[in-house]
PDB file of C-alpha atoms in Angstrom:
ATOM      1  CA  MET A 158       0.000   0.000   0.000  1.00 60.00           C
ATOM      2  CA  GLN A 159       1.540   3.182  -1.156  1.00 71.00           C
ATOM      3  CA  ARG A 160       0.228   6.465   0.031  1.00 75.00           C
ATOM      4  CA  LYS A 161       0.375   9.435  -2.296  1.00 80.00           C
ATOM      5  CA  ILE A 162       1.816  12.605  -0.918  1.00 77.00           C
ATOM      6  CA  SER A 163       0.151  15.683  -2.277  1.00 81.00           C
ATOM      7  CA  ARG A 164       1.926  18.879  -3.170  1.00 82.00           C
ATOM      8  CA  ARG A 165      -0.358  20.680  -0.711  1.00 81.00           C
ATOM      9  CA  SER A 166       0.819  18.542   2.220  1.00 74.00           C
ATOM     10  CA  ILE A 167       4.480  19.100   1.274  1.00 75.00           C
ATOM     11  CA  VAL A 168       3.998  22.888   1.157  1.00 74.00           C
ATOM     12  CA  LYS A 169       2.033  22.852   4.409  1.00 76.00           C
ATOM     13  CA  SER A 170       4.738  20.800   6.164  1.00 72.00           C
ATOM     14  CA  GLY A 171       7.429  23.126   4.817  1.00 71.00           C
ATOM     15  CA  LEU A 172       5.620  26.201   6.133  1.00 70.00           C
ATOM     16  CA  ILE A 173       5.192  24.654   9.569  1.00 73.00           C
ATOM     17  CA  ALA A 174       8.855  23.645   9.717  1.00 69.00           C
ATOM     18  CA  GLY A 175       9.896  27.113   8.558  1.00 70.00           C
ATOM     19  CA  ALA A 176       7.919  28.672  11.394  1.00 70.00           C
ATOM     20  CA  LEU A 177       9.212  26.307  14.078  1.00 67.00           C
ATOM     21  CA  LEU A 178      12.955  26.323  13.293  1.00 65.00           C
ATOM     22  CA  PRO A 179      13.607  29.960  14.315  1.00 69.00           C
ATOM     23  CA  ALA A 180      11.685  29.427  17.553  1.00 61.00           C
ATOM     24  CA  VAL A 181      13.771  26.364  18.385  1.00 58.00           C
ATOM     25  CA  GLY A 182      16.938  28.348  17.642  1.00 60.00           C
ATOM     26  CA  LEU A 183      15.908  31.144  20.017  1.00 55.00           C
ATOM     27  CA  ILE A 184      15.100  28.716  22.797  1.00 54.00           C
ATOM     28  CA  SER A 185      18.403  26.852  22.466  1.00 51.00           C
ATOM     29  CA  ARG A 186      20.448  30.095  22.295  1.00 51.00           C
ATOM     30  CA  ASN A 187      18.872  31.432  25.504  1.00 50.00           C
ATOM     31  CA  ALA A 188      19.372  28.117  27.264  1.00 50.00           C
ATOM     32  CA  GLY A 189      23.006  27.995  26.129  1.00 50.00           C
ATOM     33  CA  ALA A 190      23.790  31.452  27.541  1.00 51.00           C
ATOM     34  CA  ALA A 191      22.587  30.358  30.964  1.00 58.00           C
ATOM     35  CA  THR A 192      25.099  27.495  31.010  1.00 83.00           C
ATOM     36  CA  LEU A 193      28.205  29.544  30.142  1.00 92.00           C
ATOM     37  CA  PRO A 194      30.842  29.547  32.889  1.00 95.00           C
ATOM     38  CA  PRO A 195      31.498  32.949  34.485  1.00 95.00           C
ATOM     39  CA  LEU A 196      34.559  34.877  33.360  1.00 95.00           C
ATOM     40  CA  ASP A 197      37.398  34.702  35.879  1.00 95.00           C
ATOM     41  CA  PRO A 198      38.929  38.165  36.444  1.00 94.00           C
ATOM     42  CA  ASN A 199      42.333  36.398  36.555  1.00 95.00           C
ATOM     43  CA  ASP A 200      41.899  35.107  32.995  1.00 94.00           C
ATOM     44  CA  PRO A 201      44.750  36.530  30.853  1.00 94.00           C
ATOM     45  CA  THR A 202      42.359  38.277  28.433  1.00 94.00           C
ATOM     46  CA  ALA A 203      40.279  39.642  31.300  1.00 95.00           C
ATOM     47  CA  LYS A 204      43.415  40.998  32.981  1.00 94.00           C
ATOM     48  CA  ALA A 205      44.657  42.557  29.748  1.00 94.00           C
ATOM     49  CA  LEU A 206      41.333  44.379  29.344  1.00 95.00           C
ATOM     50  CA  ALA A 207      41.120  45.372  33.056  1.00 94.00           C
ATOM     51  CA  PHE A 208      37.886  43.394  33.548  1.00 96.00           C
ATOM     52  CA  VAL A 209      36.179  43.688  36.936  1.00 96.00           C
ATOM     53  CA  ASN A 210      33.025  41.928  38.139  1.00 96.00           C
ATOM     54  CA  ASP A 211      31.794  45.119  39.821  1.00 95.00           C
ATOM     55  CA  ALA A 212      32.076  48.416  37.921  1.00 95.00           C
ATOM     56  CA  THR A 213      32.060  50.379  41.192  1.00 94.00           C
ATOM     57  CA  LYS A 214      35.537  48.945  41.854  1.00 94.00           C
ATOM     58  CA  VAL A 215      37.159  50.392  38.694  1.00 94.00           C
ATOM     59  CA  ASP A 216      40.355  52.300  39.489  1.00 92.00           C
ATOM     60  CA  THR A 217      39.557  55.743  38.052  1.00 92.00           C
ATOM     61  CA  LYS A 218      43.203  56.811  38.316  1.00 93.00           C
ATOM     62  CA  THR A 219      44.233  54.017  35.952  1.00 92.00           C
ATOM     63  CA  HIS A 220      41.108  54.442  33.763  1.00 91.00           C
ATOM     64  CA  PRO A 221      40.274  58.177  33.805  1.00 92.00           C
ATOM     65  CA  THR A 222      37.692  57.883  30.998  1.00 90.00           C
ATOM     66  CA  PHE A 223      35.516  55.501  33.060  1.00 94.00           C
ATOM     67  CA  LYS A 224      32.023  56.761  33.918  1.00 94.00           C
ATOM     68  CA  PRO A 225      29.713  55.141  36.518  1.00 93.00           C
ATOM     69  CA  SER A 226      27.069  54.456  33.838  1.00 94.00           C
ATOM     70  CA  GLN A 227      29.520  52.182  31.984  1.00 95.00           C
ATOM     71  CA  LYS A 228      28.616  48.593  32.851  1.00 95.00           C
ATOM     72  CA  CYS A 229      28.511  45.351  30.904  1.00 95.00           C
ATOM     73  CA  GLY A 230      24.710  45.632  30.789  1.00 93.00           C
ATOM     74  CA  THR A 231      24.950  48.924  28.842  1.00 94.00           C
ATOM     75  CA  CYS A 232      27.739  47.743  26.522  1.00 95.00           C
ATOM     76  CA  ALA A 233      27.265  46.880  22.859  1.00 94.00           C
ATOM     77  CA  GLN A 234      29.260  43.651  23.396  1.00 94.00           C
ATOM     78  CA  TYR A 235      26.830  42.340  26.082  1.00 95.00           C
ATOM     79  CA  GLN A 236      24.567  39.672  24.586  1.00 94.00           C
ATOM     80  CA  GLY A 237      21.896  39.680  27.286  1.00 90.00           C
ATOM     81  CA  LYS A 238      18.673  41.601  27.474  1.00 87.00           C
ATOM     82  CA  ALA A 239      17.594  44.113  30.103  1.00 80.00           C
ATOM     83  CA  GLY A 240      17.252  42.430  33.468  1.00 85.00           C
ATOM     84  CA  ASP A 241      19.677  39.552  32.796  1.00 91.00           C
ATOM     85  CA  ALA A 242      22.078  39.169  35.726  1.00 93.00           C
ATOM     86  CA  THR A 243      24.712  37.560  33.485  1.00 94.00           C
ATOM     87  CA  ALA A 244      25.069  37.001  29.759  1.00 94.00           C
ATOM     88  CA  ALA A 245      27.556  36.164  27.038  1.00 95.00           C
ATOM     89  CA  CYS A 246      29.991  38.791  25.803  1.00 94.00           C
ATOM     90  CA  THR A 247      31.421  38.965  22.290  1.00 94.00           C
ATOM     91  CA  ILE A 248      34.838  39.904  23.694  1.00 94.00           C
ATOM     92  CA  PHE A 249      35.083  36.945  26.085  1.00 94.00           C
ATOM     93  CA  ALA A 250      33.849  34.062  23.931  1.00 91.00           C
ATOM     94  CA  GLY A 251      32.433  31.094  25.800  1.00 93.00           C
ATOM     95  CA  LYS A 252      32.164  32.970  29.104  1.00 94.00           C
ATOM     96  CA  SER A 253      29.412  34.911  30.821  1.00 95.00           C
ATOM     97  CA  VAL A 254      29.922  38.328  32.378  1.00 96.00           C
ATOM     98  CA  PRO A 255      27.856  40.023  35.091  1.00 96.00           C
ATOM     99  CA  GLU A 256      25.547  42.867  34.135  1.00 95.00           C
ATOM    100  CA  GLY A 257      27.387  45.139  36.584  1.00 95.00           C
ATOM    101  CA  GLY A 258      30.899  44.323  35.334  1.00 96.00           C
ATOM    102  CA  TRP A 259      33.219  46.489  33.229  1.00 96.00           C
ATOM    103  CA  CYS A 260      36.259  46.282  30.941  1.00 96.00           C
ATOM    104  CA  GLN A 261      38.258  48.677  28.767  1.00 94.00           C
ATOM    105  CA  VAL A 262      36.424  47.600  25.611  1.00 94.00           C
ATOM    106  CA  TRP A 263      33.122  49.060  26.857  1.00 95.00           C
ATOM    107  CA  ALA A 264      31.170  50.720  24.023  1.00 94.00           C
ATOM    108  CA  GLN A 265      27.750  52.373  24.280  1.00 94.00           C
ATOM    109  CA  LYS A 266      24.885  50.114  23.229  1.00 89.00           C
ATOM    110  CA  SER A 267      22.886  51.765  20.467  1.00 82.00           C
TER     111      SER A 267
END
């Protein structure tokens, strides 16, 4: 017994799959960010970029251009959304950074 597959059912299945794939991608990306290990301030890259977990502890003598509003959460490199305590950072691949952290690469989020 062979069952014929109609063109309509192929198109319908394709449309459903096309709608579900982006949703699955968003879910897996958000779940993946939650499992990233936190960035260690003693990491060589973190040290080179003067990363701190708490922006209130930035040495303003060493970094005179630092402003209190500069935090990971307001940086263009921060991959989280508003309200996320930690998120991925494009500078520190494979690590999560706290929303209140800071490094020299800080750039205003547009």
